[in-house]
Coordinates of C-alpha atoms and ligand atoms in Angstrom, one line a residue:
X1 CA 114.2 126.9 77.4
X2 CA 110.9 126.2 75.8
X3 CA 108.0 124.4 78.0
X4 CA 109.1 121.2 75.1
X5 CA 112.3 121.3 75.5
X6 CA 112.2 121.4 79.6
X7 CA 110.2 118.3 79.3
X8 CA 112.4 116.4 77.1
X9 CA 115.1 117.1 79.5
X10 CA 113.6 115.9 83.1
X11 CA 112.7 112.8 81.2
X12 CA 116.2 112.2 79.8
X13 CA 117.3 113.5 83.4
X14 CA 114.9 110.4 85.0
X15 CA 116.5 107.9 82.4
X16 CA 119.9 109.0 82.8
X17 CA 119.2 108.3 86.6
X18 CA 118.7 105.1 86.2
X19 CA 121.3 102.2 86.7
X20 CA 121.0 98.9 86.7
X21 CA 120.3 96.8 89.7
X22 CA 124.0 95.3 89.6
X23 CA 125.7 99.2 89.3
X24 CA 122.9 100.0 92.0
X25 CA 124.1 97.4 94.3
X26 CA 127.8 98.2 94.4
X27 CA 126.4 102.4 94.7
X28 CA 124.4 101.2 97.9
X29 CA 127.4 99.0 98.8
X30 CA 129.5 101.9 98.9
X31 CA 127.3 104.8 100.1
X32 CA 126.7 102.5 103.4
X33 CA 129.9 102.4 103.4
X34 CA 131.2 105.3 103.6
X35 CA 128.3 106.3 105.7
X36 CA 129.3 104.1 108.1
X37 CA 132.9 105.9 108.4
X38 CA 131.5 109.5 108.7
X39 CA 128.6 108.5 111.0
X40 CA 130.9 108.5 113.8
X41 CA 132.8 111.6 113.5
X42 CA 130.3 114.0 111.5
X43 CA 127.4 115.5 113.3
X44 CA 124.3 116.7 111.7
X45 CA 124.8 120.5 113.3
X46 CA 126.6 121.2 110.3
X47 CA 123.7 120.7 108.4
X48 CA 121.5 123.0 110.4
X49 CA 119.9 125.5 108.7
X50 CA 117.6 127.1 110.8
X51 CA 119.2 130.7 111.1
X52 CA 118.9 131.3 107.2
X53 CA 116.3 133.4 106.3
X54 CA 114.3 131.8 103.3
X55 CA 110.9 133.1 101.7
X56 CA 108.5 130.8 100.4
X57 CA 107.3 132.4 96.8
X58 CA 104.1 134.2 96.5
X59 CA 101.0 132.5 94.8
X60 CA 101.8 134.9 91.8
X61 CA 105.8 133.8 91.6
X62 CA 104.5 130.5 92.1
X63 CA 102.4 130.9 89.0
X64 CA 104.8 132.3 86.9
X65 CA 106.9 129.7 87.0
X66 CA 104.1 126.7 86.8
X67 CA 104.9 124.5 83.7
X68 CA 101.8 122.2 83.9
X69 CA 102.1 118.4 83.4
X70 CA 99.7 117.5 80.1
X71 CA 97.2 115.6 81.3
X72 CA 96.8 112.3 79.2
X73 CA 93.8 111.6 77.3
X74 CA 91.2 108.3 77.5
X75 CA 92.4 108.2 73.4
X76 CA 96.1 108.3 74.1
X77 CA 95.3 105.8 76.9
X78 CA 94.2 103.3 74.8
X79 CA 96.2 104.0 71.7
X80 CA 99.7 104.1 73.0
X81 CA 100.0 102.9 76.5
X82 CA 97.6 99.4 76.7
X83 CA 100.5 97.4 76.8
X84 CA 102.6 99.0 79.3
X85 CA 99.4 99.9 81.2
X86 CA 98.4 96.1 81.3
X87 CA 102.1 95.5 82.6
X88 CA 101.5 98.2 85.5
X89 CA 98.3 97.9 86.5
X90 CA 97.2 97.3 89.4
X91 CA 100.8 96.7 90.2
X92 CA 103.1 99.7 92.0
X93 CA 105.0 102.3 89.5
X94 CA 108.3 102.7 90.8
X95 CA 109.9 106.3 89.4
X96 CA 113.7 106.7 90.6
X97 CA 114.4 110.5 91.7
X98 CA 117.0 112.4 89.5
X99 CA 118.7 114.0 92.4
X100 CA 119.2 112.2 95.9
X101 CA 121.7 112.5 98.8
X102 CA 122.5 110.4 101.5
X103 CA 123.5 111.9 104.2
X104 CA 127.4 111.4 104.6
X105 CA 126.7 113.0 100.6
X106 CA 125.2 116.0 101.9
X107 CA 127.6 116.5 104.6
X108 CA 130.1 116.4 102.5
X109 CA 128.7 119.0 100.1
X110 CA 128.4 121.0 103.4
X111 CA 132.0 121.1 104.1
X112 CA 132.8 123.0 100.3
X113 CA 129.4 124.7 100.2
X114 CA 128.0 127.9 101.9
X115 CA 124.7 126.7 103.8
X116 CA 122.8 128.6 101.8
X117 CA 123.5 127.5 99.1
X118 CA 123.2 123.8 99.8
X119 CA 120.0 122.1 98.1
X120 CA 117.6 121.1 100.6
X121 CA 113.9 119.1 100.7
X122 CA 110.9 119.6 101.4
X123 CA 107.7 117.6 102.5
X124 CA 104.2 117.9 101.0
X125 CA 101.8 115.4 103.0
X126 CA 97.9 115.2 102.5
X127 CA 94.9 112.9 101.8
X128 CA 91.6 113.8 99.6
X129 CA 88.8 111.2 100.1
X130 CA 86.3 111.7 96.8
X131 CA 82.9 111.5 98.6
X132 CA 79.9 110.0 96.1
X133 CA 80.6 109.4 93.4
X134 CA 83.8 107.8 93.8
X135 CA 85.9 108.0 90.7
X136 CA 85.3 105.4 88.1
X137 CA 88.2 103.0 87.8
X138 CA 89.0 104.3 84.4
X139 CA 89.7 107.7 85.8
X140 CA 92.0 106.1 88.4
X141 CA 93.5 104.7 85.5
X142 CA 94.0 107.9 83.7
X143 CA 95.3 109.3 87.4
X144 CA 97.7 106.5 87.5
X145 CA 99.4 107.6 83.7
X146 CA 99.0 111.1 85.0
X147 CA 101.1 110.8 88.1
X148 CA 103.4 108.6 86.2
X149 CA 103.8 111.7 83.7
X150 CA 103.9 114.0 86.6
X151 CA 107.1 112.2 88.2
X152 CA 108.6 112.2 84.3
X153 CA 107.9 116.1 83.8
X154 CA 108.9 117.1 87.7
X155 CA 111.7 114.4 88.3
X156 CA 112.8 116.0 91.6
X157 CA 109.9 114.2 93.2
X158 CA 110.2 110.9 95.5
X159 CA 107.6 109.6 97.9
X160 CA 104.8 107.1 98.3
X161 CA 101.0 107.9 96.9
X162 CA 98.5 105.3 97.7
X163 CA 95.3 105.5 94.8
X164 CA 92.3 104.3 95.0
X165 CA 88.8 104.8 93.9
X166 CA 87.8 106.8 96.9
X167 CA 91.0 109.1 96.2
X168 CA 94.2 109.8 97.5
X169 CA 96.7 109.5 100.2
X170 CA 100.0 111.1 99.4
X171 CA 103.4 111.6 101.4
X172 CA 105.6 113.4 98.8
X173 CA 109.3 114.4 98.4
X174 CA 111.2 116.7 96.6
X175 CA 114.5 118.1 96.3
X176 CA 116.4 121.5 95.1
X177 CA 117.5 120.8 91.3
X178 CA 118.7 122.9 88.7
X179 CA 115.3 122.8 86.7
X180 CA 113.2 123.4 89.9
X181 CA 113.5 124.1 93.8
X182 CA 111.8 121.9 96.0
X183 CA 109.2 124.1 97.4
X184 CA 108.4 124.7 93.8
X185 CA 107.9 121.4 93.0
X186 CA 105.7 120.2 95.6
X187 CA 103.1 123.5 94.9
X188 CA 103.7 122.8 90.8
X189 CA 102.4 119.3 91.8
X190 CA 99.2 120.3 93.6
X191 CA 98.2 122.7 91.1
X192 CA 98.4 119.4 88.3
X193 CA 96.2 117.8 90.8
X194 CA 93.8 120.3 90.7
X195 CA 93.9 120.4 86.9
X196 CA 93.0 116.8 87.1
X197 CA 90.0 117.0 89.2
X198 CA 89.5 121.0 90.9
X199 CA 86.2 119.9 92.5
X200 CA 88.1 117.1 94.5
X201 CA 91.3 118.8 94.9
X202 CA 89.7 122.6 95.9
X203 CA 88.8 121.1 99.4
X204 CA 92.2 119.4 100.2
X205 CA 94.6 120.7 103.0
X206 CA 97.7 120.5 101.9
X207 CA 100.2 120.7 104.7
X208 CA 103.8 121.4 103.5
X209 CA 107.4 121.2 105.5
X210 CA 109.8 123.3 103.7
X211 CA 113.6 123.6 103.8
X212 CA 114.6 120.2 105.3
X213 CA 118.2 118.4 105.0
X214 CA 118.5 117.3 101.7
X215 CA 118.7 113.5 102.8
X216 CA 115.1 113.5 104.0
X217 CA 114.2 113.2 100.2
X218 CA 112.8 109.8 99.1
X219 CA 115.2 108.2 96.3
X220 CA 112.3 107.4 94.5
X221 CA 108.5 107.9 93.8
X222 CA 106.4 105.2 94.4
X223 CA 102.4 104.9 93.2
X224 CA 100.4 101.4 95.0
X225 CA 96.8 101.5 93.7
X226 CA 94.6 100.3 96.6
X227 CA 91.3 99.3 97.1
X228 CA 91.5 101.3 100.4
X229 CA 93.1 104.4 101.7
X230 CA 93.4 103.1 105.0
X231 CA 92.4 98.9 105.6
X232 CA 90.9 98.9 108.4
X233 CA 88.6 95.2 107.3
X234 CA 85.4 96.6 109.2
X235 CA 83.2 93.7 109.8
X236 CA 80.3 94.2 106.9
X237 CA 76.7 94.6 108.4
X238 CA 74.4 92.3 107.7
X239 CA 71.9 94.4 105.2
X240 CA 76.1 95.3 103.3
X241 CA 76.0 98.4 104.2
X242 CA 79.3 100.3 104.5
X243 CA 80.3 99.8 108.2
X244 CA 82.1 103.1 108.3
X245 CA 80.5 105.6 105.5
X246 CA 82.2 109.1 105.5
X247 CA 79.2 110.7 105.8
X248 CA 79.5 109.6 109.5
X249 CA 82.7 110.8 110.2
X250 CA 83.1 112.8 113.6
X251 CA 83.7 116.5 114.2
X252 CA 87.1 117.9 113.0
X253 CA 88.4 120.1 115.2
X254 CA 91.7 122.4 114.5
X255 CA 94.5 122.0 116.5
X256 CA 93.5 124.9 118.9
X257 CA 90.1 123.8 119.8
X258 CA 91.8 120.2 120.0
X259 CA 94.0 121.4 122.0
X260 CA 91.4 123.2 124.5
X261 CA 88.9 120.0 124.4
X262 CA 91.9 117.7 125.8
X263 CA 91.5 120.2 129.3
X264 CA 88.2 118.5 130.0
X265 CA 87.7 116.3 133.0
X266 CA 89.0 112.7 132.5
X267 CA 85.1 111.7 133.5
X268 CA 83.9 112.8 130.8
X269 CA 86.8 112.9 128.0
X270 CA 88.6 109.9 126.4
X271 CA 91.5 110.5 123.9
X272 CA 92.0 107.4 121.3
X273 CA 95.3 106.9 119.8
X274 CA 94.2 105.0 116.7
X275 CA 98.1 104.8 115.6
X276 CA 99.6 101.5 116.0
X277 CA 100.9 100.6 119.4
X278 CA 104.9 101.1 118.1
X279 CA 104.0 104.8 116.9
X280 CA 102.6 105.5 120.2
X281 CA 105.2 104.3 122.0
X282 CA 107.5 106.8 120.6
X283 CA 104.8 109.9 121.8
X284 CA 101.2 110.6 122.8
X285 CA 99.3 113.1 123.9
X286 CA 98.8 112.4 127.7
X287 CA 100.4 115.9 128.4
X288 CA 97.2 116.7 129.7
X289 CA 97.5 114.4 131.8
X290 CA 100.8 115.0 133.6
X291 CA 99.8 117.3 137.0
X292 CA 96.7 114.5 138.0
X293 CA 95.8 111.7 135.9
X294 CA 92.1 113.0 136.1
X295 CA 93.4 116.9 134.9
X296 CA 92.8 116.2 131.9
X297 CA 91.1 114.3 128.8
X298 CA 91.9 110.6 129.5
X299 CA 95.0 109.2 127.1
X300 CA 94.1 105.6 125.7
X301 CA 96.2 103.2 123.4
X302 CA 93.9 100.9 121.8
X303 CA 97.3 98.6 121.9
X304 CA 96.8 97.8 118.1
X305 CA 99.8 96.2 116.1
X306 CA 97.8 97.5 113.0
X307 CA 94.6 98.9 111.9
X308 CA 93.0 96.0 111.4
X309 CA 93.3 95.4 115.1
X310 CA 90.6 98.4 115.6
X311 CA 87.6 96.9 115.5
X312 CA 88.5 94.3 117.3
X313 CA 89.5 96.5 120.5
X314 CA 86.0 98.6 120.0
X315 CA 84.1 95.7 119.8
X316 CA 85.4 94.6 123.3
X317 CA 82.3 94.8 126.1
X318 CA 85.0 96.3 128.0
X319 CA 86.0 98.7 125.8
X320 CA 82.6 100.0 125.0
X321 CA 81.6 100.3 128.8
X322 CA 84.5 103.1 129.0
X323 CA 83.1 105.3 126.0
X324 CA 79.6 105.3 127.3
X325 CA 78.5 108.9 127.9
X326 CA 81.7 110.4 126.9
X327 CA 83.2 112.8 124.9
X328 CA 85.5 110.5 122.1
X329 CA 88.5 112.7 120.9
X330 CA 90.4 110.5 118.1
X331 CA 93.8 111.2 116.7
X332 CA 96.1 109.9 114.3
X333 CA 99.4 111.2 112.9
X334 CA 98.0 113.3 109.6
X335 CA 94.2 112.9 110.0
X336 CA 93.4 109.9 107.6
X337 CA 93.0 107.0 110.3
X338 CA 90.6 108.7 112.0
X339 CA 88.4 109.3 108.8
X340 CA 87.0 105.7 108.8
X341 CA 87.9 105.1 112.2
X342 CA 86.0 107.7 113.6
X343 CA 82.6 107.1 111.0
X344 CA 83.2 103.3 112.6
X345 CA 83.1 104.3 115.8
X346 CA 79.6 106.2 115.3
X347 CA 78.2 103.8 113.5
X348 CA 79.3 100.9 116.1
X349 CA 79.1 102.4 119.2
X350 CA 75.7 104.2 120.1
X351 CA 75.7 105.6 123.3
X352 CA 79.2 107.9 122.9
X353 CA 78.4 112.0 123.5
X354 CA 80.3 113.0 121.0
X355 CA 83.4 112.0 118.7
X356 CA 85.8 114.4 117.5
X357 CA 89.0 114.2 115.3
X358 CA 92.3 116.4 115.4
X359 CA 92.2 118.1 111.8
X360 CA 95.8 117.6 110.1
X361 CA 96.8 115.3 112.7
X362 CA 99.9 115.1 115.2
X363 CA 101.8 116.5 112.2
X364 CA 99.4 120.0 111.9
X365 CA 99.1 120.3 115.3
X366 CA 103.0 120.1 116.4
X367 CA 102.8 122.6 113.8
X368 CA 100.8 125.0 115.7
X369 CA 102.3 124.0 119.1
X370 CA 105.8 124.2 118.4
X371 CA 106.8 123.9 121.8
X372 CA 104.6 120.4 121.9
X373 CA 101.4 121.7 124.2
X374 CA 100.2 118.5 125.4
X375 CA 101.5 116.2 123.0
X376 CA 105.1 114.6 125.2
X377 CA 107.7 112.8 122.9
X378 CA 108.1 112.5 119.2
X379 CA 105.6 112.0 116.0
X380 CA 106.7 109.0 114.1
X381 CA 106.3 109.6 110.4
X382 CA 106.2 107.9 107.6
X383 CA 108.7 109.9 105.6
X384 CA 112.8 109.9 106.2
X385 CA 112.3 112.3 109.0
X386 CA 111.6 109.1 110.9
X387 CA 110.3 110.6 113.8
X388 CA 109.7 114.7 115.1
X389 CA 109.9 115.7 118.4
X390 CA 108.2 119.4 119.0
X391 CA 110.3 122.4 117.0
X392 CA 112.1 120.1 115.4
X393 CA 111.7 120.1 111.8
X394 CA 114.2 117.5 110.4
X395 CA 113.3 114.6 112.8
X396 CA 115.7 112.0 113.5
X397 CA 115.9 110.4 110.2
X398 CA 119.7 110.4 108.6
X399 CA 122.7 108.6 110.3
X400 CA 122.9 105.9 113.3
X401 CA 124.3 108.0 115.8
X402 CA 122.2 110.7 116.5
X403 CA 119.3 110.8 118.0
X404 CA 117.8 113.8 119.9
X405 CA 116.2 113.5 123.8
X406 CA 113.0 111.6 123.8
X407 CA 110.7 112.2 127.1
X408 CA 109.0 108.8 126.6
X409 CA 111.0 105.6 128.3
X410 CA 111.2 103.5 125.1
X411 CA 114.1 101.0 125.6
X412 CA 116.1 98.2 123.0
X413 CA 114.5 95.0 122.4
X414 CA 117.1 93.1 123.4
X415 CA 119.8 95.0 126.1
X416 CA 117.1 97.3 127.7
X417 CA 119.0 100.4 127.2
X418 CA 117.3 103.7 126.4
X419 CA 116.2 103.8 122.8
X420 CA 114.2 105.4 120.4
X421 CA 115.2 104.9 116.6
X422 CA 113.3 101.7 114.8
X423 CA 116.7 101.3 113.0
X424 CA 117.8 98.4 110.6
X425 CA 113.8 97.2 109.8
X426 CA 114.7 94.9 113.0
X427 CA 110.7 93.4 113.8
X428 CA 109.4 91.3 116.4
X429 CA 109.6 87.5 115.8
X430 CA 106.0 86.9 117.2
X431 CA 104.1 89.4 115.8
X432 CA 106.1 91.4 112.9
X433 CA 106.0 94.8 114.4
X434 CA 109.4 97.1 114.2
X435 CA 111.2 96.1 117.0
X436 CA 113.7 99.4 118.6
X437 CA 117.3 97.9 119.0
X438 CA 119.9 100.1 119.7
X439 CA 123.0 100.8 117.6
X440 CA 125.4 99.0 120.1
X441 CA 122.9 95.6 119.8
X442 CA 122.8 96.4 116.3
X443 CA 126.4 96.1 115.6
X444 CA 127.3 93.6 118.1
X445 CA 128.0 90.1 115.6
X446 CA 127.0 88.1 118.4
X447 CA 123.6 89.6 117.8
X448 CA 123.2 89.7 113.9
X449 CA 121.6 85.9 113.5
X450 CA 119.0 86.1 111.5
X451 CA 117.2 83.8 113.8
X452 CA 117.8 85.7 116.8
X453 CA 114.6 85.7 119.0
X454 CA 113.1 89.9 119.0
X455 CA 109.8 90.0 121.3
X456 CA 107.8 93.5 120.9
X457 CA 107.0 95.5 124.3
X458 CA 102.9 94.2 122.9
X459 CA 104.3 90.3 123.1
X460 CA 106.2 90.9 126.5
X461 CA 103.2 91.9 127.8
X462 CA 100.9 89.4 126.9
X463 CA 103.2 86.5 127.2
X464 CA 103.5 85.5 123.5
X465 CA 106.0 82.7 123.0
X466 CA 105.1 81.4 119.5
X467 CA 107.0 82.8 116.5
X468 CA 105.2 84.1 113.5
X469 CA 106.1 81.5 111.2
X470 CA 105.0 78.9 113.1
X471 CA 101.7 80.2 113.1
X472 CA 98.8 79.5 110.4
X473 CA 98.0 83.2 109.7
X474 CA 94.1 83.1 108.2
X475 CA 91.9 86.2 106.8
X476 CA 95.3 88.4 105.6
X477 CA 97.2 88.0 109.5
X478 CA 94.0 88.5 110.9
X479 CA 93.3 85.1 112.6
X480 CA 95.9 82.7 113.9
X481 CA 95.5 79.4 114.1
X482 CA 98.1 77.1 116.3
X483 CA 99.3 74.2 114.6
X484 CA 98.4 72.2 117.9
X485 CA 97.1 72.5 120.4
X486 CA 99.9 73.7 123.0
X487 CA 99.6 76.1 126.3
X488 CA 102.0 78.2 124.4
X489 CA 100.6 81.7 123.2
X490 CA 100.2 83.0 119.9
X491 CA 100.1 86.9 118.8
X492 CA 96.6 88.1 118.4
X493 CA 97.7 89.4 114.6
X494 CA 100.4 89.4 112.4
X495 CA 102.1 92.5 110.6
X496 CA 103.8 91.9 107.4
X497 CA 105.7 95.0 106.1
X498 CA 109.1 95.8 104.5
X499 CA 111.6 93.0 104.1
X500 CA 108.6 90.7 103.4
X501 CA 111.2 89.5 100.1
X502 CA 113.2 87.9 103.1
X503 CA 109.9 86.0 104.4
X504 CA 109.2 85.4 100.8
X505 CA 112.0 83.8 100.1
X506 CA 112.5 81.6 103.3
X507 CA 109.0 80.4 102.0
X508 CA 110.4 79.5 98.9
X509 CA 113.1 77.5 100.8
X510 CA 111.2 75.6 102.5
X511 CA 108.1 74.7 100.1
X512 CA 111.0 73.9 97.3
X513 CA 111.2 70.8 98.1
X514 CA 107.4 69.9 98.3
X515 CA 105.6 68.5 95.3
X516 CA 102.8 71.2 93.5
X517 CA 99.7 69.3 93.4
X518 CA 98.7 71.0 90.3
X519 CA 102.3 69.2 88.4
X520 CA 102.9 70.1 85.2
X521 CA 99.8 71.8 84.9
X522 CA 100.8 74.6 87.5
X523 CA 99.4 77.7 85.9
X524 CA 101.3 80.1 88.9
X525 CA 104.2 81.8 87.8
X526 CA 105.5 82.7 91.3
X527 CA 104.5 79.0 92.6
X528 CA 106.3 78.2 95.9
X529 CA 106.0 74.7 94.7
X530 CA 108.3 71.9 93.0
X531 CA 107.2 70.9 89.8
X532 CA 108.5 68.9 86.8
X533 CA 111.2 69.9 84.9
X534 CA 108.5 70.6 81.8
X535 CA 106.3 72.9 82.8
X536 CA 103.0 73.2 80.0
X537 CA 102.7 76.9 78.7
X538 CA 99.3 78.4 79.4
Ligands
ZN601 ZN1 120.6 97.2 122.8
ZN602 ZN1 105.3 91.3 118.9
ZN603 ZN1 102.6 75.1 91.4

C-alpha cells in the first residue's frame, strides 16, 4: 500500500469508528454489562503475558517502517481549517481510537487466541518544557492541527496531551492494529514530534511501557490546550516576576543516585511528596525509613488535595522551620510536578542546602528498582493501569475484582475494610477528592444515593463537616467562604475533576428556577439562569 493510500485508510478507519452518542450508549450499556458477568468468574492470569519473549525493533526497523505524519502548513492553516479551527480552539479535540477492548473483550479473545498472538498496548509517557522562547501561540496552533493529523494518520493512538505555550505534557496509548503494532506507534509518534520541533524534542526522555493488556489502551485521544503544564497558582511577586522560573529548577538526579541520597540521616534529609495526598496514600517512598525512623531520609506528605495546595503548605512558618539547613529531595510520579515545584521552592525558601528532584519520577525509578527499593506500595498513574505496585507492569487497572496485595493500610470510605482501588469516580462530599470504596459498598443499593455522605481520610482528620456545595468556593476552589458564620468546618480547598457534568447539571437544577438579571438580553449561551421565553440574538 502506497504512503496515500495508508492515510486514506486510518482516516476512513477513525470515521468508521465513530458511532453516534445514542449507538455509543447502548455499546457502553452492554459492554458493562457483560463485564459485569465475567468479572466474577474470569481472572486476569489468563491474560498474563510475561513469559513470551518479545523484541522491541531496532532504531533501523523502526525507521523502515516510519510513514511520517505531513506536518500542516501556516497557509493551509488559514486557508482550509479557520472555521473548524475557531470551533476547536482553545477547546479540547476529542479523537476516538479505531481499535479498543474492554477487558471482558480481551478475555474473551484470550479464550480462541494463542497469547501471542493477542494484540496488546503499550504506554509512552513524557513531558518537554520549551525553555525561552516559549513557542508563539500560532505554533501551538499549528501543534494543535498537527496532533489532530497525527491521531487521523496513526489511529491506534488514545491518551491525554496537555499543550501549552511552554510545551508538552503527554500520557499516550496505543494498541496492536493491522496497519501498525503499538510499540510502533508510540516511537512513529515521537519521531513526528521531533519533525515538528528537533531542538525541543532532541532533549526529551521518553519513557515507554511496552506489551501491556490490551484494555489498558485509552478509547480515545484527547488534546486540552492549557495555559500551564502543571497549575500550581504561585503567588506572583511583587516586581511580576515568575515565582517559579525553570531556570531555578533543582538538581535532577537518576533513580540510582536518588535512590542512594534517600540513605542520608533523617537530620539532614527531607523527602517531599508533591503528589496529592490520595496518590500518596496508595504508596511513598518511606522504605528508607522502615528499620528506624531516623535510618533514613525523612518521608513528608505535604497533605495537598491538589497542587494548588503547595504553596500554601511551604509558605507555613512551620513548614519552613523543618527545611532549614537541609537537604530537600522532591518527587512526583513522572517528574513534571517537581519542575515548577521544585524552582518554587528555591525561589521561596532561602535557607534550604540543597533541593533535588527524582528524574522520570516514581514511574522511571520503579523501572530501575523493580523489586520497589525504598519506594512501599503502589504508583498511582494516570493511565488505565490505575495504579503499579513494583514488577508489576499492568497495574490494577481492568475489572472490579482484582486487585493485587498493597503494603500500605488504605481502607473504604465508608465500611473500613481494606481497600485500594479509587473505583466508580466515588469523591469526598467535602472536599471532591476520589474517595476509595470497596466493591462490596459499591454494590450494596443501600449505599448508591447520590447524596450519601463520603468524607476523605484529609476531612476525617481535620474535622470537616461542611459539604462542598454548601460552600462559596472563590479564586478557582482556592478560597472558601462559609455562608455563615457557624462552628462547623469547611475544607481548606476544593477539587473539581471528572463527573463535574453531574455538579454542572445539579447547578442547573437549582439556578433554573432563579431569574437572569441580564433577561432577555442574556448574551451566555450556557447561562444557568431563567430567562424569557424570547431570548434577543447577539
Ligand atoms: Zn466498603
Ligand atoms: Zn475530603
Ligand atoms: Zn443569563
Amino acid at each position: 500500500m502506497s504512503n496515500k493510500e495508508e492515510n486514506t485508510k486510518a482516516k476512513s478507519d477513525r470515521k468508521r469508528g465513530r458511532l453516534s452518542r445514542k449507538e455509543q450508549k447502548a455499546r457502553k450499556k452492554q459492554r458493562e454489562e457483560s463485564e459485569k458477568q465475567s468479572s466474577d468468574t474470569a481472572s486476569n492470569e489468563a491474560l498474563n503475558n510475561n513469559f513470551i519473549q518479545r523484541t522491541i525493533p531496532s532504531e533501523e526497523e523502526l525507521e523502515t517502517t516510519y510513514v511520517p505524519t505531513p506536518i500542516p502548513s501556516f497557509q493551509d492553516m488559514s486557508a482550509k481549517h479557520t472555521k473548524s479551527l475557531g470551533k476547536w480552539f482553545p477547546k479540547a479535540v476529542v479523537l476516538k481510537s479505531s481499535v479498543h477492548y474492554t477487558n471482558a473483550e480481551i478475555l474473551k479473545l484470550a479464550k480462541e487466541t494463542p497469547p501471542e498472538q493477542l494484540p496488546t498496548a503499550s504506554i509512552l509517557l513524557f513531558y518537554q518544557y520549551v525553555t525561552e522562547p516559549l513557542w508563539p501561540q500560532s505554533k501551538v496552533d499549528l501543534l494543535m492541527a498537527f496532533l489532530v493529523q497525527i491521531a487521523e494518520h496513526r489511529p491506534n493512538l488514545g491518551g491525554r496531551i496537555r499543550v501549552a505555550r511552554e510545551g508538552l505534557n503527554v500520557t499516550l496509548s496505543a494498541i496492536d492494529d493491522q496497519h501498525s503494532t503499538a510499540v510502533e506507534t508510540l516511537r512513529h509518534f515521537c519521531r513526528d514530534l521531533k519533525r515538528f520541533d528537533s531542538k525541543v524534542f532532541s532533549q526529551t526522555d521518553f519513557k515507554f511501557i511496552d506489551h501491556v493488556q490490551a484494555d489498558r489502551h485509552f478509547k480515545d485521544l484527547k488534546l486540552f490546550p492549557v495555559q500551564e503544564l502543571v497549575f500550581y497558582g504561585f503567588p506572583k511577586s511583587k516586581e511580576d516576576q515568575d515565582p517559579a522560573p525553570l531556570e531555578k529548577t533543582g538538581v535532577h538526579l537518576p533513580p540510582a543516585d536518588f535512590h542512594k541520597m534517600l540513605e542520608q540521616d533523617s537530620s539532614s534529609t527531607v523527602v517531599i511528596d508533591v503528589r496529592n495526598h490520595y496518590e500518596a496514600a496508595l504508596g511513598r517512598f518511606d522504605g528508607q525509613q522502615a528499620e528506624a525512623p531516623t535510618a533514613g531520609a525523612e518521608y513528608i506528605d505535604p497533605k495537598m488535595r491538589k497542587s494548588t495546595d503547595f504553596a500554601k503548605w511551604l509558605n507555613k512558618k512551620e513548614t519552613q522551620e523543618k527545611l532549614q539547613d537541609k537537604n530537600v529531595m522532591l518527587f512526583c510520579t513522572g517528574g513534571v510536578r517537581c519542575e515548577r515545584a521544585s524552582a518554587y521552592l528555591r525561589n521561596t525558601v532561602t535557607n534550604v542546602k540543597g533541593v533535588f528532584q527524582l528524574q522520570g519520577g516514581v514511574e522511571k525509578y520503579l523501572q530501575e528498582f523493580p523489586t520497589g527499593g525504598y519506594f512501599r506500595g503502589k504508583n498511582f498513574v494516570f493511565d488505565k493501569r490505575e495504579a503499579c505496585g513494583a514488577g508489576d507492569r499492568d497495574g490494577d487497572g481492568g475489572v472490579l475484582g482484582h486487585s493485587n496485595s498493597s503494603t500500605t493500610e488504605t481502607k473504604c470510605c465508608l465500611c473500613e475494610k481494606p481497600w485500594d482501588r479509587y473505583l466508580g469516580k466515588k469523591k469526598c462530599s467535602m472536599c471532591g477528592v476520589p474517595v476509595l470504596m470497596c466493591d462490596k459498598c459499591m454494590s450494596s443499593k443501600s449505599k448508591k444515593d447520590d447524596n450519601l455522605l463520603l468524607r476523605c481520610p484529609l476531612c476525617v482528620e481535620e474535622g470537616v463537616t461542611v459539604r462542598a456545595e454548601d460552600v462559596e468556593w472563590t479564586n478557582n476552589g482556592m478560597d472558601s467562604i462559609l455562608p455563615d458564620a457557624t462552628s462547623n468546618k469547611a475544607a481548606p480547598s476544593v477539587l473539581k475533576w471528572g463527573g463535574g457534568h453531574a455538579a454542572i447539571k445539579k447547578d442547573k437544577r437549582r439556578f433554573q428556577k432563579v431569574q437572569c438579571r441580564f433577561g432577555a438580553e442574556c448574551a451566555r449561551k450556557d447561562c444557568f439562569f431563567m430567562h424569557p421565553k424570547e431570548r434577543i440574538k447577539l
